[in-house]
Amino acid sequence: MIAEDFEVALAKYGSDSDAVFLQRFFKTGPGEYGEGDLFIGAKVPDTRKVCREFKNLPLVEIQKLLNSPFHEHRLGAVILLVNQFKSNQKEIYDFYLKNVYAGLVNNWDIVDSSAHQIVGGYLIDRQRDIIYELAQSEKLWEKRVAIIATFHFIKNGDSSTTIDIAEMLLHDKHDLIHKAVGWMLREVGKRVDEAILIDFLDKYANQMPRTMLRYSIEKLPEQKRQYYLKMT
């Protein structure tokens, strides 16, 4: 199995019209967050199907997919890493982080499909300094990896790191960070303890970017939602 075989298999599911739509959807224009990204127009379920066929693709070949200018190749690469993670945690974690720092885990769906399983999964019972370092980065996708990685901790009943990172990113300028932080805060209230979310909102609702606030309060009763919306 080699990367080129994966690319040929995935190309069968490509669509020129879908590729044009995805280039708009993922903001690939000049100055946008996905500037220059290319698409073949394959849907995510089809990408996952091809990943199952190539589940044992070696890391050296997965690296070639991550180096590709085509979005679906890089998405497929991180899905393969997630699927291989349980059997080879340390090597996959190190390999993944190397590519995060190289700027190849570089769109929100690619981050969201992998960061919590790999970074969160590896660090669940280890020191989490790297997450705090990523959160302090000036690079958008490194910061998104930091907050999304905490989803794995939330699923295991631990919201402490999520709250820490949310505080660090509270005044971030980018909408994609606002959405990610709001989403993780919402999951804290839903999966861990609503009181922890309420405590965060009582402290910071009047400072939170509107998008972050709206995402975080989505599951609260309407009366509470309106209370926090009026604080901004």
Short mmCIF file of C-alpha atoms in Angstrom, two decimals:
data_model
loop_
_atom_site.label_atom_id
_atom_site.label_comp_id
_atom_site.label_asym_id
_atom_site.label_seq_id
_atom_site.Cartn_x
_atom_site.Cartn_y
_atom_site.Cartn_z
CA MET A 1 0.00 0.00 0.00
CA ILE A 2 1.28 3.42 -0.94
CA ALA A 3 -0.12 6.93 -0.76
CA GLU A 4 -0.64 7.08 -4.52
CA ASP A 5 -2.98 4.08 -4.33
CA PHE A 6 -5.00 5.87 -1.66
CA GLU A 7 -5.23 8.99 -3.81
CA VAL A 8 -6.38 6.96 -6.84
CA ALA A 9 -9.04 5.18 -4.75
CA LEU A 10 -10.32 8.45 -3.31
CA ALA A 11 -10.36 10.16 -6.70
CA LYS A 12 -13.18 7.82 -7.76
CA TYR A 13 -15.43 9.70 -5.34
CA GLY A 14 -14.39 13.17 -6.47
CA SER A 15 -16.75 15.73 -7.99
CA ASP A 16 -15.76 18.91 -9.76
CA SER A 17 -18.94 20.71 -8.67
CA ASP A 18 -18.47 19.63 -5.04
CA ALA A 19 -14.84 20.73 -5.19
CA VAL A 20 -15.93 24.24 -6.21
CA PHE A 21 -18.48 24.33 -3.38
CA LEU A 22 -15.94 23.12 -0.81
CA GLN A 23 -13.41 25.75 -1.86
CA ARG A 24 -15.99 28.38 -0.96
CA PHE A 25 -17.19 26.60 2.18
CA PHE A 26 -13.67 26.26 3.61
CA LYS A 27 -12.75 29.88 2.84
CA THR A 28 -9.88 29.32 0.42
CA GLY A 29 -9.78 32.84 -1.03
CA PRO A 30 -6.94 35.34 -0.57
CA GLY A 31 -6.55 36.30 3.08
CA GLU A 32 -9.06 33.68 4.30
CA TYR A 33 -8.19 30.95 6.79
CA GLY A 34 -8.03 28.22 4.12
CA GLU A 35 -6.23 30.29 1.52
CA GLY A 36 -4.97 28.18 -1.37
CA ASP A 37 -6.45 24.86 -0.20
CA LEU A 38 -7.43 22.52 -3.04
CA PHE A 39 -10.24 19.95 -3.17
CA ILE A 40 -11.14 16.91 -5.22
CA GLY A 41 -14.76 17.07 -4.10
CA ALA A 42 -14.96 13.80 -2.12
CA LYS A 43 -17.50 13.56 0.69
CA VAL A 44 -16.36 12.69 4.22
CA PRO A 45 -18.16 9.28 4.37
CA ASP A 46 -16.38 8.30 1.16
CA THR A 47 -13.04 9.44 2.57
CA ARG A 48 -13.66 7.32 5.66
CA LYS A 49 -14.57 4.36 3.45
CA VAL A 50 -11.27 4.59 1.60
CA CYS A 51 -9.47 4.93 4.95
CA ARG A 52 -10.94 1.61 6.03
CA GLU A 53 -9.56 0.01 2.87
CA PHE A 54 -6.11 1.45 3.61
CA LYS A 55 -6.20 1.05 7.39
CA ASN A 56 -2.63 -0.30 7.54
CA LEU A 57 -1.03 2.40 5.40
CA PRO A 58 2.49 2.98 6.81
CA LEU A 59 3.39 6.31 8.42
CA VAL A 60 5.85 7.12 5.67
CA GLU A 61 2.96 6.95 3.19
CA ILE A 62 0.59 8.84 5.50
CA GLN A 63 3.20 11.60 5.55
CA LYS A 64 2.89 11.86 1.78
CA LEU A 65 -0.86 12.37 2.16
CA LEU A 66 -0.27 15.09 4.76
CA ASN A 67 2.12 16.80 2.36
CA SER A 68 -0.57 16.89 -0.33
CA PRO A 69 -2.11 20.21 -1.40
CA PHE A 70 -5.51 18.46 -1.52
CA HIS A 71 -7.66 18.83 1.57
CA GLU A 72 -9.24 15.36 1.38
CA HIS A 73 -5.82 13.70 1.31
CA ARG A 74 -4.81 15.43 4.54
CA LEU A 75 -8.18 14.68 6.13
CA GLY A 76 -7.77 11.04 5.15
CA ALA A 77 -4.29 11.05 6.66
CA VAL A 78 -5.49 12.14 10.11
CA ILE A 79 -8.40 9.68 9.99
CA LEU A 80 -5.85 6.93 9.32
CA LEU A 81 -3.80 8.16 12.29
CA VAL A 82 -6.84 8.09 14.56
CA ASN A 83 -7.66 4.56 13.39
CA GLN A 84 -4.09 3.41 14.08
CA PHE A 85 -3.71 5.27 17.37
CA LYS A 86 -4.75 2.54 19.83
CA SER A 87 -2.14 0.12 18.57
CA ASN A 88 0.75 2.62 18.46
CA GLN A 89 -0.02 5.57 20.71
CA LYS A 90 3.37 7.19 21.33
CA GLU A 91 4.57 7.04 17.74
CA ILE A 92 1.25 8.31 16.36
CA TYR A 93 1.13 11.12 18.94
CA ASP A 94 4.65 12.27 18.12
CA PHE A 95 4.04 11.98 14.38
CA TYR A 96 0.80 13.94 14.65
CA LEU A 97 2.34 16.76 16.68
CA LYS A 98 5.24 17.01 14.25
CA ASN A 99 2.71 17.65 11.50
CA VAL A 100 0.73 20.10 13.61
CA TYR A 101 3.91 22.14 14.08
CA ALA A 102 4.68 21.79 10.38
CA GLY A 103 1.33 23.43 9.57
CA LEU A 104 -0.10 20.36 7.82
CA VAL A 105 -3.01 19.77 10.22
CA ASN A 106 -4.48 22.92 8.86
CA ASN A 107 -8.22 23.25 8.69
CA TRP A 108 -10.95 23.04 11.28
CA ASP A 109 -12.38 19.71 10.13
CA ILE A 110 -8.92 18.15 9.99
CA VAL A 111 -8.22 19.34 13.55
CA ASP A 112 -11.65 18.37 14.84
CA SER A 113 -11.40 14.87 13.36
CA SER A 114 -8.18 14.07 15.15
CA ALA A 115 -6.97 16.35 17.97
CA HIS A 116 -9.13 15.01 20.78
CA GLN A 117 -8.56 11.37 19.86
CA ILE A 118 -4.78 11.65 19.45
CA VAL A 119 -3.56 14.54 21.62
CA GLY A 120 -6.32 14.24 24.20
CA GLY A 121 -6.21 10.45 24.09
CA TYR A 122 -2.47 10.33 24.70
CA LEU A 123 -2.43 12.96 27.45
CA ILE A 124 -5.48 11.78 29.39
CA ASP A 125 -3.26 10.39 32.18
CA ARG A 126 -0.09 12.38 31.45
CA GLN A 127 1.25 15.90 31.95
CA ARG A 128 -0.62 18.36 29.71
CA ASP A 129 1.96 21.12 29.36
CA ILE A 130 1.98 20.78 25.58
CA ILE A 131 -1.70 21.80 25.41
CA TYR A 132 -0.96 25.03 27.25
CA GLU A 133 1.98 25.68 24.93
CA LEU A 134 -0.20 25.15 21.87
CA ALA A 135 -2.83 27.49 23.29
CA GLN A 136 -0.23 30.25 23.52
CA SER A 137 0.80 29.86 19.89
CA GLU A 138 0.24 32.63 17.38
CA LYS A 139 -0.88 30.01 14.85
CA LEU A 140 -4.61 29.44 14.43
CA TRP A 141 -4.55 25.68 14.00
CA GLU A 142 -2.22 25.05 16.94
CA LYS A 143 -4.61 26.95 19.19
CA ARG A 144 -7.56 25.01 17.80
CA VAL A 145 -5.73 21.73 18.46
CA ALA A 146 -5.24 22.85 22.07
CA ILE A 147 -8.89 23.48 22.86
CA ILE A 148 -10.29 20.57 20.82
CA ALA A 149 -7.81 18.15 22.45
CA THR A 150 -9.58 18.78 25.75
CA PHE A 151 -12.76 17.18 24.41
CA HIS A 152 -11.31 13.79 25.31
CA PHE A 153 -10.88 14.92 28.92
CA ILE A 154 -14.46 16.24 28.98
CA LYS A 155 -15.73 12.86 27.79
CA ASN A 156 -13.93 11.34 30.76
CA GLY A 157 -15.49 13.76 33.26
CA ASP A 158 -12.55 16.19 33.55
CA SER A 159 -13.22 19.82 32.63
CA SER A 160 -10.24 21.45 34.37
CA THR A 161 -7.98 21.78 31.33
CA THR A 162 -10.86 22.97 29.14
CA ILE A 163 -11.60 25.79 31.58
CA ASP A 164 -7.92 26.75 31.73
CA ILE A 165 -7.58 26.88 27.94
CA ALA A 166 -10.89 28.72 27.55
CA GLU A 167 -9.59 31.42 29.88
CA MET A 168 -6.37 31.65 27.87
CA LEU A 169 -8.27 32.02 24.58
CA LEU A 170 -11.01 34.27 25.91
CA HIS A 171 -9.79 37.32 24.01
CA ASP A 172 -8.55 35.58 20.89
CA LYS A 173 -9.40 37.44 17.69
CA HIS A 174 -10.38 34.56 15.39
CA ASP A 175 -13.95 33.37 14.89
CA LEU A 176 -12.82 29.74 14.55
CA ILE A 177 -11.34 29.90 18.05
CA HIS A 178 -14.52 31.53 19.40
CA LYS A 179 -16.56 28.66 17.96
CA ALA A 180 -14.23 25.96 19.27
CA VAL A 181 -14.04 27.39 22.80
CA GLY A 182 -17.81 27.91 22.93
CA TRP A 183 -18.37 24.35 21.74
CA MET A 184 -16.07 22.89 24.41
CA LEU A 185 -17.68 24.99 27.14
CA ARG A 186 -21.09 23.77 26.03
CA GLU A 187 -19.83 20.18 26.29
CA VAL A 188 -18.54 20.87 29.81
CA GLY A 189 -22.05 21.91 30.84
CA LYS A 190 -23.62 18.97 29.04
CA ARG A 191 -21.23 16.13 29.92
CA VAL A 192 -19.49 17.14 33.16
CA ASP A 193 -21.42 19.64 35.29
CA GLU A 194 -23.62 22.56 34.26
CA ALA A 195 -22.53 24.39 37.41
CA ILE A 196 -18.97 24.59 36.05
CA LEU A 197 -20.23 26.22 32.86
CA ILE A 198 -22.43 28.62 34.86
CA ASP A 199 -19.47 29.61 37.02
CA PHE A 200 -17.41 30.38 33.91
CA LEU A 201 -20.26 32.40 32.40
CA ASP A 202 -20.79 34.36 35.61
CA LYS A 203 -17.13 35.39 35.50
CA TYR A 204 -16.68 36.01 31.80
CA ALA A 205 -19.96 36.32 29.88
CA ASN A 206 -19.62 40.10 29.67
CA GLN A 207 -16.16 39.68 28.06
CA MET A 208 -16.80 36.72 25.76
CA PRO A 209 -17.01 37.22 22.01
CA ARG A 210 -20.62 36.91 20.93
CA THR A 211 -20.04 33.73 18.92
CA MET A 212 -18.23 32.03 21.80
CA LEU A 213 -21.03 32.95 24.18
CA ARG A 214 -23.78 31.76 21.84
CA TYR A 215 -22.12 28.40 21.31
CA SER A 216 -21.52 27.89 25.03
CA ILE A 217 -25.11 28.55 26.12
CA GLU A 218 -26.92 26.58 23.40
CA LYS A 219 -28.08 23.83 25.78
CA LEU A 220 -29.09 26.07 28.67
CA PRO A 221 -32.76 26.86 29.42
CA GLU A 222 -34.03 29.87 27.49
CA GLN A 223 -34.27 32.08 30.57
CA LYS A 224 -30.59 31.51 31.38
CA ARG A 225 -29.60 32.00 27.75
CA GLN A 226 -31.30 35.39 27.65
CA TYR A 227 -29.73 36.37 30.96
CA TYR A 228 -26.22 35.81 29.66
CA LEU A 229 -26.90 37.33 26.26
CA LYS A 230 -27.97 40.55 27.95
CA MET A 231 -24.72 40.72 29.90
CA THR A 232 -22.62 41.47 26.80
#
